[in-house]
């Protein structure tokens, strides 16, 4: 039962990953959140993302503006909508903004959260003879091209004195990568939560290495410059970000309650959702969009430019806006960690 259940469950979170993989997918119209006033803030979201967190935390009450939600399957198409002014603001992981910047998109990173990178992992099947990152030399590794896991794989290999050229990279999206991983067609799989938690909870593999110490663990809210030039929308964005920051604080204080909501939203088994929440989601701390953050993202951009996956080098600072930094800790602030996680 478990073997048949988990692959089916793994197909569902493709629509909710914040950090995540590339690909071209369109948006679906989400729900509208009623509020006072005539202003509507167009927000890009992913299934089980910002709207669900805000609603669970009670942060969608007493709005003086309306929210129109559009749901996207991943970060890249969400940022395409931001660039097209179809969305005023939306949440993504640490890698999609780099590729959007490389494409010359009109975007601005306006808010950030720093979390652990424990859920970003290179997994190996049970019984694998691979025990450390250096053992990957000459082995096959599945990864989604241009994803946060792609960068984590590059960085982990570098820390072990290896390059991508030292391994057999198999560019596969998560559903295909899962099939290859469980059937023994690849030696390892670089992926992120909740996939990491699903594999571990199903006892289908173990962690070879994680992104701790090699990736930045950042997630972002990215806005359209045109929205930031509108004073009324800017005020709404500031209010929205404040609510989202409080909601993530609520998630940390109520992991079980959020895991239940997240499981219902995405179809994840509750145990997997709770493990992912404690390992990754609830660790996030709101931080400033500052120079260390920009430098960290610049490193990712330079890495992908060197790999010829970006058409040219970019100055990531040009794609940030620090106006909402007030009273926030630096981006290097330590994430929150549960003692039992």
mmCIF file of C-alpha atoms in Angstrom:
data_model
loop_
_atom_site.group_PDB
_atom_site.id
_atom_site.type_symbol
_atom_site.label_atom_id
_atom_site.label_comp_id
_atom_site.label_asym_id
_atom_site.label_seq_id
_atom_site.Cartn_x
_atom_site.Cartn_y
_atom_site.Cartn_z
ATOM 1 C CA UNK A 1 0.000 0.000 0.000
ATOM 2 C CA UNK A 2 2.759 2.444 0.896
ATOM 3 C CA UNK A 3 4.643 1.847 -2.343
ATOM 4 C CA UNK A 4 1.531 2.591 -4.366
ATOM 5 C CA UNK A 5 0.398 5.516 -2.241
ATOM 6 C CA UNK A 6 3.567 7.558 -2.117
ATOM 7 C CA UNK A 7 4.208 7.951 -5.858
ATOM 8 C CA UNK A 8 0.616 9.101 -6.314
ATOM 9 C CA UNK A 9 0.990 11.590 -3.485
ATOM 10 C CA UNK A 10 4.247 12.863 -4.916
ATOM 11 C CA UNK A 11 2.518 14.005 -8.082
ATOM 12 C CA UNK A 12 0.318 16.432 -6.166
ATOM 13 C CA UNK A 13 2.906 18.817 -4.673
ATOM 14 C CA UNK A 14 4.226 19.794 -8.110
ATOM 15 C CA UNK A 15 1.755 22.632 -7.817
ATOM 16 C CA UNK A 16 2.963 23.927 -4.463
ATOM 17 C CA UNK A 17 6.726 24.048 -4.479
ATOM 18 C CA UNK A 18 8.070 27.477 -3.578
ATOM 19 C CA UNK A 19 11.624 26.850 -4.385
ATOM 20 C CA UNK A 20 11.313 25.138 -7.307
ATOM 21 C CA UNK A 21 11.616 23.635 -10.652
ATOM 22 C CA UNK A 22 11.454 25.204 -14.049
ATOM 23 C CA UNK A 23 9.022 24.437 -16.792
ATOM 24 C CA UNK A 24 6.220 26.345 -18.416
ATOM 25 C CA UNK A 25 2.866 26.126 -16.723
ATOM 26 C CA UNK A 26 0.019 28.585 -16.691
ATOM 27 C CA UNK A 27 -1.982 29.939 -13.822
ATOM 28 C CA UNK A 28 -5.420 28.933 -12.699
ATOM 29 C CA UNK A 29 -7.782 31.475 -11.206
ATOM 30 C CA UNK A 30 -7.849 31.118 -7.462
ATOM 31 C CA UNK A 31 -10.323 32.491 -4.948
ATOM 32 C CA UNK A 32 -10.900 36.133 -4.197
ATOM 33 C CA UNK A 33 -10.501 37.493 -0.691
ATOM 34 C CA UNK A 34 -13.008 40.190 0.165
ATOM 35 C CA UNK A 35 -11.902 43.367 1.833
ATOM 36 C CA UNK A 36 -12.929 46.981 2.251
ATOM 37 C CA UNK A 37 -12.159 49.581 -0.372
ATOM 38 C CA UNK A 38 -11.932 49.470 -4.139
ATOM 39 C CA UNK A 39 -8.258 48.482 -4.486
ATOM 40 C CA UNK A 40 -7.500 44.922 -5.613
ATOM 41 C CA UNK A 41 -4.066 43.410 -5.006
ATOM 42 C CA UNK A 42 -3.287 40.682 -7.521
ATOM 43 C CA UNK A 43 -1.287 37.978 -5.759
ATOM 44 C CA UNK A 44 0.467 35.006 -7.349
ATOM 45 C CA UNK A 45 0.443 31.876 -5.247
ATOM 46 C CA UNK A 46 1.135 28.154 -5.363
ATOM 47 C CA UNK A 47 -1.147 25.437 -4.038
ATOM 48 C CA UNK A 48 -0.917 25.215 -0.270
ATOM 49 C CA UNK A 49 1.068 28.463 -0.243
ATOM 50 C CA UNK A 50 0.511 32.018 0.956
ATOM 51 C CA UNK A 51 -3.285 32.087 0.843
ATOM 52 C CA UNK A 52 -3.558 28.866 2.841
ATOM 53 C CA UNK A 53 -1.034 30.059 5.429
ATOM 54 C CA UNK A 54 -2.694 33.454 5.812
ATOM 55 C CA UNK A 55 -6.150 31.934 6.114
ATOM 56 C CA UNK A 56 -5.036 29.321 8.644
ATOM 57 C CA UNK A 57 -3.329 31.987 10.742
ATOM 58 C CA UNK A 58 -6.386 34.266 10.669
ATOM 59 C CA UNK A 59 -4.508 36.983 8.787
ATOM 60 C CA UNK A 60 -7.069 37.573 6.027
ATOM 61 C CA UNK A 61 -9.455 39.447 8.299
ATOM 62 C CA UNK A 62 -10.133 43.202 8.279
ATOM 63 C CA UNK A 63 -8.439 43.923 4.962
ATOM 64 C CA UNK A 64 -8.850 47.427 3.560
ATOM 65 C CA UNK A 65 -8.248 46.082 0.055
ATOM 66 C CA UNK A 66 -9.303 43.013 -1.896
ATOM 67 C CA UNK A 67 -6.993 40.164 -2.945
ATOM 68 C CA UNK A 68 -7.366 38.331 -6.230
ATOM 69 C CA UNK A 69 -5.397 35.088 -6.050
ATOM 70 C CA UNK A 70 -3.907 33.355 -9.098
ATOM 71 C CA UNK A 71 -2.439 29.897 -8.558
ATOM 72 C CA UNK A 72 0.686 28.818 -10.444
ATOM 73 C CA UNK A 73 2.366 25.438 -10.666
ATOM 74 C CA UNK A 74 5.859 26.787 -9.963
ATOM 75 C CA UNK A 75 7.991 29.900 -9.583
ATOM 76 C CA UNK A 76 9.031 30.567 -13.207
ATOM 77 C CA UNK A 77 5.517 31.035 -14.653
ATOM 78 C CA UNK A 78 4.554 33.080 -11.602
ATOM 79 C CA UNK A 79 7.435 35.454 -12.310
ATOM 80 C CA UNK A 80 6.430 35.576 -15.967
ATOM 81 C CA UNK A 81 3.069 36.899 -14.758
ATOM 82 C CA UNK A 82 4.809 39.458 -12.522
ATOM 83 C CA UNK A 83 6.855 40.593 -15.510
ATOM 84 C CA UNK A 84 3.658 40.885 -17.577
ATOM 85 C CA UNK A 85 1.998 42.981 -14.806
ATOM 86 C CA UNK A 86 -0.720 40.349 -14.466
ATOM 87 C CA UNK A 87 0.374 39.794 -10.858
ATOM 88 C CA UNK A 88 1.440 42.500 -8.404
ATOM 89 C CA UNK A 89 3.343 40.216 -6.033
ATOM 90 C CA UNK A 90 3.979 36.511 -5.479
ATOM 91 C CA UNK A 91 6.098 33.994 -3.582
ATOM 92 C CA UNK A 92 8.962 31.929 -5.028
ATOM 93 C CA UNK A 93 12.179 30.244 -3.948
ATOM 94 C CA UNK A 94 15.797 31.299 -4.289
ATOM 95 C CA UNK A 95 16.407 30.219 -7.897
ATOM 96 C CA UNK A 96 13.499 31.416 -10.122
ATOM 97 C CA UNK A 97 14.386 35.124 -9.596
ATOM 98 C CA UNK A 98 17.893 34.408 -10.874
ATOM 99 C CA UNK A 99 16.553 32.973 -14.120
ATOM 100 C CA UNK A 100 13.989 35.778 -14.404
ATOM 101 C CA UNK A 101 16.805 38.293 -13.986
ATOM 102 C CA UNK A 102 18.785 36.502 -16.664
ATOM 103 C CA UNK A 103 15.811 36.868 -18.995
ATOM 104 C CA UNK A 104 15.623 40.588 -18.280
ATOM 105 C CA UNK A 105 12.245 40.355 -16.563
ATOM 106 C CA UNK A 106 10.826 43.370 -14.753
ATOM 107 C CA UNK A 107 10.754 42.066 -11.183
ATOM 108 C CA UNK A 108 11.812 43.252 -7.740
ATOM 109 C CA UNK A 109 12.545 41.039 -4.730
ATOM 110 C CA UNK A 110 10.844 42.948 -1.897
ATOM 111 C CA UNK A 111 10.793 40.486 1.013
ATOM 112 C CA UNK A 112 12.705 37.422 2.130
ATOM 113 C CA UNK A 113 12.594 34.555 4.605
ATOM 114 C CA UNK A 114 15.602 32.575 5.780
ATOM 115 C CA UNK A 115 14.984 28.914 6.544
ATOM 116 C CA UNK A 116 16.998 25.780 6.993
ATOM 117 C CA UNK A 117 18.263 23.812 4.010
ATOM 118 C CA UNK A 118 17.740 20.428 5.677
ATOM 119 C CA UNK A 119 14.919 19.607 3.273
ATOM 120 C CA UNK A 120 17.161 20.263 0.265
ATOM 121 C CA UNK A 121 18.844 16.909 -0.031
ATOM 122 C CA UNK A 122 20.669 14.449 -2.214
ATOM 123 C CA UNK A 123 18.905 11.151 -1.566
ATOM 124 C CA UNK A 124 20.172 7.636 -2.210
ATOM 125 C CA UNK A 125 18.137 4.391 -2.196
ATOM 126 C CA UNK A 126 18.141 2.123 0.825
ATOM 127 C CA UNK A 127 21.190 -0.116 0.816
ATOM 128 C CA UNK A 128 23.210 2.235 -1.398
ATOM 129 C CA UNK A 129 26.984 1.940 -1.152
ATOM 130 C CA UNK A 130 27.262 5.738 -1.454
ATOM 131 C CA UNK A 131 28.055 7.166 1.959
ATOM 132 C CA UNK A 132 29.414 10.669 1.265
ATOM 133 C CA UNK A 133 29.176 13.295 -1.461
ATOM 134 C CA UNK A 134 32.538 12.348 -2.906
ATOM 135 C CA UNK A 135 31.164 8.882 -3.672
ATOM 136 C CA UNK A 136 28.952 10.429 -6.375
ATOM 137 C CA UNK A 137 31.878 10.626 -8.792
ATOM 138 C CA UNK A 138 30.937 8.711 -11.914
ATOM 139 C CA UNK A 139 27.418 8.046 -10.621
ATOM 140 C CA UNK A 140 24.054 9.119 -12.036
ATOM 141 C CA UNK A 141 22.074 11.842 -10.269
ATOM 142 C CA UNK A 142 18.533 12.971 -11.109
ATOM 143 C CA UNK A 143 17.717 16.663 -10.695
ATOM 144 C CA UNK A 144 15.293 19.230 -12.111
ATOM 145 C CA UNK A 145 17.245 21.565 -14.357
ATOM 146 C CA UNK A 146 17.378 25.171 -13.174
ATOM 147 C CA UNK A 147 15.826 24.335 -9.816
ATOM 148 C CA UNK A 148 17.035 25.105 -6.306
ATOM 149 C CA UNK A 149 18.045 21.436 -6.129
ATOM 150 C CA UNK A 150 20.199 21.941 -9.223
ATOM 151 C CA UNK A 151 22.168 24.638 -7.449
ATOM 152 C CA UNK A 152 22.342 22.578 -4.270
ATOM 153 C CA UNK A 153 23.820 19.687 -6.240
ATOM 154 C CA UNK A 154 26.422 21.966 -7.829
ATOM 155 C CA UNK A 155 27.339 23.500 -4.465
ATOM 156 C CA UNK A 156 27.484 20.138 -2.683
ATOM 157 C CA UNK A 157 29.731 18.678 -5.358
ATOM 158 C CA UNK A 158 31.993 21.722 -5.168
ATOM 159 C CA UNK A 159 32.303 21.301 -1.390
ATOM 160 C CA UNK A 160 33.458 17.730 -2.035
ATOM 161 C CA UNK A 161 35.982 18.805 -4.671
ATOM 162 C CA UNK A 162 33.810 17.692 -7.609
ATOM 163 C CA UNK A 163 31.982 19.377 -10.493
ATOM 164 C CA UNK A 164 28.879 18.525 -12.493
ATOM 165 C CA UNK A 165 31.207 17.017 -15.066
ATOM 166 C CA UNK A 166 32.220 14.390 -12.506
ATOM 167 C CA UNK A 167 28.707 12.929 -12.314
ATOM 168 C CA UNK A 168 26.145 11.709 -14.822
ATOM 169 C CA UNK A 169 23.410 14.318 -14.520
ATOM 170 C CA UNK A 170 19.921 13.183 -15.484
ATOM 171 C CA UNK A 171 17.652 16.212 -15.896
ATOM 172 C CA UNK A 172 14.263 14.963 -14.727
ATOM 173 C CA UNK A 173 11.237 16.653 -13.219
ATOM 174 C CA UNK A 174 10.197 15.236 -9.804
ATOM 175 C CA UNK A 175 7.583 12.721 -10.989
ATOM 176 C CA UNK A 176 9.991 11.188 -13.508
ATOM 177 C CA UNK A 177 12.874 11.428 -11.059
ATOM 178 C CA UNK A 178 10.875 9.524 -8.443
ATOM 179 C CA UNK A 179 10.227 6.698 -10.892
ATOM 180 C CA UNK A 180 13.886 6.563 -11.847
ATOM 181 C CA UNK A 181 14.957 6.688 -8.197
ATOM 182 C CA UNK A 182 12.642 3.956 -6.935
ATOM 183 C CA UNK A 183 13.366 1.658 -9.898
ATOM 184 C CA UNK A 184 17.127 1.934 -9.484
ATOM 185 C CA UNK A 185 17.722 3.742 -12.791
ATOM 186 C CA UNK A 186 19.656 6.523 -11.029
ATOM 187 C CA UNK A 187 22.088 6.331 -8.141
ATOM 188 C CA UNK A 188 20.895 9.498 -6.401
ATOM 189 C CA UNK A 189 18.249 12.215 -6.504
ATOM 190 C CA UNK A 190 18.763 15.900 -5.668
ATOM 191 C CA UNK A 191 15.423 17.295 -4.525
ATOM 192 C CA UNK A 192 13.632 19.472 -1.953
ATOM 193 C CA UNK A 193 10.860 19.225 0.622
ATOM 194 C CA UNK A 194 8.183 17.880 0.704
ATOM 195 C CA UNK A 195 9.687 15.258 -1.636
ATOM 196 C CA UNK A 196 12.543 14.686 0.808
ATOM 197 C CA UNK A 197 10.089 14.058 3.642
ATOM 198 C CA UNK A 198 7.959 11.782 1.463
ATOM 199 C CA UNK A 199 10.869 9.536 0.543
ATOM 200 C CA UNK A 200 12.127 9.399 4.126
ATOM 201 C CA UNK A 201 8.687 8.783 5.638
ATOM 202 C CA UNK A 202 8.085 5.984 3.126
ATOM 203 C CA UNK A 203 11.511 4.537 3.971
ATOM 204 C CA UNK A 204 12.421 4.517 0.273
ATOM 205 C CA UNK A 205 15.806 6.155 0.736
ATOM 206 C CA UNK A 206 18.258 7.973 2.968
ATOM 207 C CA UNK A 207 19.997 11.353 2.929
ATOM 208 C CA UNK A 208 23.495 11.455 1.477
ATOM 209 C CA UNK A 209 23.907 15.179 2.077
ATOM 210 C CA UNK A 210 21.744 18.267 2.595
ATOM 211 C CA UNK A 211 21.989 21.891 1.548
ATOM 212 C CA UNK A 212 22.972 23.002 5.042
ATOM 213 C CA UNK A 213 26.103 25.125 4.769
ATOM 214 C CA UNK A 214 26.114 25.186 0.961
ATOM 215 C CA UNK A 215 22.804 26.873 -0.009
ATOM 216 C CA UNK A 216 21.226 30.027 1.375
ATOM 217 C CA UNK A 217 17.791 28.689 2.408
ATOM 218 C CA UNK A 218 16.049 31.833 1.149
ATOM 219 C CA UNK A 219 12.528 32.270 -0.186
ATOM 220 C CA UNK A 220 11.134 35.506 -1.582
ATOM 221 C CA UNK A 221 8.159 37.675 -2.297
ATOM 222 C CA UNK A 222 8.673 39.317 -5.687
ATOM 223 C CA UNK A 223 6.737 42.364 -6.894
ATOM 224 C CA UNK A 224 6.112 44.086 -10.195
ATOM 225 C CA UNK A 225 7.903 47.463 -10.463
ATOM 226 C CA UNK A 226 4.682 48.971 -11.819
ATOM 227 C CA UNK A 227 2.865 48.030 -8.590
ATOM 228 C CA UNK A 228 5.644 49.603 -6.536
ATOM 229 C CA UNK A 229 5.191 52.860 -8.467
ATOM 230 C CA UNK A 230 1.547 53.008 -7.324
ATOM 231 C CA UNK A 231 1.365 54.472 -3.811
ATOM 232 C CA UNK A 232 -1.919 52.758 -2.937
ATOM 233 C CA UNK A 233 -0.693 49.360 -4.112
ATOM 234 C CA UNK A 234 2.593 49.898 -2.297
ATOM 235 C CA UNK A 235 0.657 50.469 0.934
ATOM 236 C CA UNK A 236 -1.337 47.293 0.307
ATOM 237 C CA UNK A 237 1.858 45.333 -0.391
ATOM 238 C CA UNK A 238 3.374 46.585 2.862
ATOM 239 C CA UNK A 239 0.291 45.459 4.780
ATOM 240 C CA UNK A 240 0.246 42.112 2.947
ATOM 241 C CA UNK A 241 3.902 41.429 3.791
ATOM 242 C CA UNK A 242 3.282 42.219 7.453
ATOM 243 C CA UNK A 243 0.420 39.722 7.541
ATOM 244 C CA UNK A 244 2.533 37.081 5.821
ATOM 245 C CA UNK A 245 5.365 37.533 8.307
ATOM 246 C CA UNK A 246 2.973 37.099 11.227
ATOM 247 C CA UNK A 247 1.474 34.042 9.540
ATOM 248 C CA UNK A 248 4.871 32.323 9.340
ATOM 249 C CA UNK A 249 5.368 33.057 13.031
ATOM 250 C CA UNK A 250 2.010 31.348 13.618
ATOM 251 C CA UNK A 251 3.159 28.311 11.600
ATOM 252 C CA UNK A 252 6.168 27.883 13.871
ATOM 253 C CA UNK A 253 3.974 28.064 16.979
ATOM 254 C CA UNK A 254 1.308 25.738 15.504
ATOM 255 C CA UNK A 255 3.088 23.128 13.344
ATOM 256 C CA UNK A 256 0.440 20.440 13.798
ATOM 257 C CA UNK A 257 -2.424 22.780 12.903
ATOM 258 C CA UNK A 258 -0.625 24.002 9.801
ATOM 259 C CA UNK A 259 0.380 20.475 8.761
ATOM 260 C CA UNK A 260 -3.285 19.462 8.904
ATOM 261 C CA UNK A 261 -4.319 22.385 6.685
ATOM 262 C CA UNK A 262 -1.407 21.819 4.300
ATOM 263 C CA UNK A 263 -2.221 18.114 3.981
ATOM 264 C CA UNK A 264 -5.842 18.946 3.157
ATOM 265 C CA UNK A 265 -4.771 21.573 0.605
ATOM 266 C CA UNK A 266 -2.247 19.404 -1.228
ATOM 267 C CA UNK A 267 -3.240 15.786 -0.660
ATOM 268 C CA UNK A 268 -0.046 15.042 1.236
ATOM 269 C CA UNK A 269 -0.314 12.441 4.008
ATOM 270 C CA UNK A 270 -0.461 14.260 7.356
ATOM 271 C CA UNK A 271 2.709 12.578 8.639
ATOM 272 C CA UNK A 272 4.650 13.739 5.573
ATOM 273 C CA UNK A 273 3.258 17.252 5.848
ATOM 274 C CA UNK A 274 4.190 17.494 9.534
ATOM 275 C CA UNK A 275 7.716 16.200 8.899
ATOM 276 C CA UNK A 276 8.168 18.740 6.104
ATOM 277 C CA UNK A 277 6.767 21.559 8.225
ATOM 278 C CA UNK A 278 9.149 20.826 11.079
ATOM 279 C CA UNK A 279 12.140 20.247 8.810
ATOM 280 C CA UNK A 280 11.649 23.153 6.442
ATOM 281 C CA UNK A 281 8.508 25.309 6.354
ATOM 282 C CA UNK A 282 8.243 26.464 9.950
ATOM 283 C CA UNK A 283 11.951 27.313 10.177
ATOM 284 C CA UNK A 284 11.581 30.429 8.048
ATOM 285 C CA UNK A 285 12.390 33.778 9.655
ATOM 286 C CA UNK A 286 11.511 37.063 7.947
ATOM 287 C CA UNK A 287 14.750 38.881 7.094
ATOM 288 C CA UNK A 288 15.884 42.027 5.319
ATOM 289 C CA UNK A 289 16.683 42.271 1.626
ATOM 290 C CA UNK A 290 20.261 43.371 2.296
ATOM 291 C CA UNK A 291 23.771 43.210 0.853
ATOM 292 C CA UNK A 292 24.591 39.699 2.166
ATOM 293 C CA UNK A 293 21.349 38.416 0.610
ATOM 294 C CA UNK A 294 22.174 40.040 -2.702
ATOM 295 C CA UNK A 295 25.698 38.625 -2.611
ATOM 296 C CA UNK A 296 24.337 35.138 -1.926
ATOM 297 C CA UNK A 297 21.922 35.325 -4.849
ATOM 298 C CA UNK A 298 24.651 36.799 -7.029
ATOM 299 C CA UNK A 299 26.706 33.677 -6.362
ATOM 300 C CA UNK A 300 23.838 31.521 -7.622
ATOM 301 C CA UNK A 301 23.476 33.709 -10.715
ATOM 302 C CA UNK A 302 27.204 33.557 -11.443
ATOM 303 C CA UNK A 303 27.214 29.791 -11.007
ATOM 304 C CA UNK A 304 24.457 29.268 -13.559
ATOM 305 C CA UNK A 305 26.061 31.783 -15.920
ATOM 306 C CA UNK A 306 29.309 29.792 -15.734
ATOM 307 C CA UNK A 307 27.296 26.656 -16.539
ATOM 308 C CA UNK A 308 25.870 28.474 -19.611
ATOM 309 C CA UNK A 309 22.356 28.029 -18.220
ATOM 310 C CA UNK A 310 21.904 31.811 -18.125
ATOM 311 C CA UNK A 311 22.393 33.736 -21.383
ATOM 312 C CA UNK A 312 24.601 36.322 -19.698
ATOM 313 C CA UNK A 313 25.756 37.544 -16.304
ATOM 314 C CA UNK A 314 23.337 39.655 -14.280
ATOM 315 C CA UNK A 315 23.649 42.195 -11.478
ATOM 316 C CA UNK A 316 21.140 40.767 -9.009
ATOM 317 C CA UNK A 317 21.065 44.006 -6.969
ATOM 318 C CA UNK A 318 19.147 45.618 -9.818
ATOM 319 C CA UNK A 319 16.292 43.194 -9.182
ATOM 320 C CA UNK A 320 15.802 44.009 -5.496
ATOM 321 C CA UNK A 321 13.960 46.720 -3.543
ATOM 322 C CA UNK A 322 14.752 47.243 0.145
ATOM 323 C CA UNK A 323 11.953 49.675 1.023
ATOM 324 C CA UNK A 324 10.145 47.101 3.217
ATOM 325 C CA UNK A 325 13.176 46.233 5.377
ATOM 326 C CA UNK A 326 12.149 48.220 8.463
ATOM 327 C CA UNK A 327 12.746 46.464 11.806
ATOM 328 C CA UNK A 328 13.784 43.173 10.194
ATOM 329 C CA UNK A 329 16.871 41.160 11.180
ATOM 330 C CA UNK A 330 19.697 40.722 8.649
ATOM 331 C CA UNK A 331 19.392 37.989 6.053
ATOM 332 C CA UNK A 332 22.025 36.020 7.944
ATOM 333 C CA UNK A 333 19.698 35.624 10.960
ATOM 334 C CA UNK A 334 19.527 31.989 12.026
ATOM 335 C CA UNK A 335 16.416 29.994 11.067
ATOM 336 C CA UNK A 336 14.222 28.483 13.760
ATOM 337 C CA UNK A 337 14.701 24.783 14.425
ATOM 338 C CA UNK A 338 12.530 22.332 16.350
ATOM 339 C CA UNK A 339 14.424 20.259 18.892
ATOM 340 C CA UNK A 340 12.709 17.076 17.703
ATOM 341 C CA UNK A 341 13.177 17.714 13.976
#
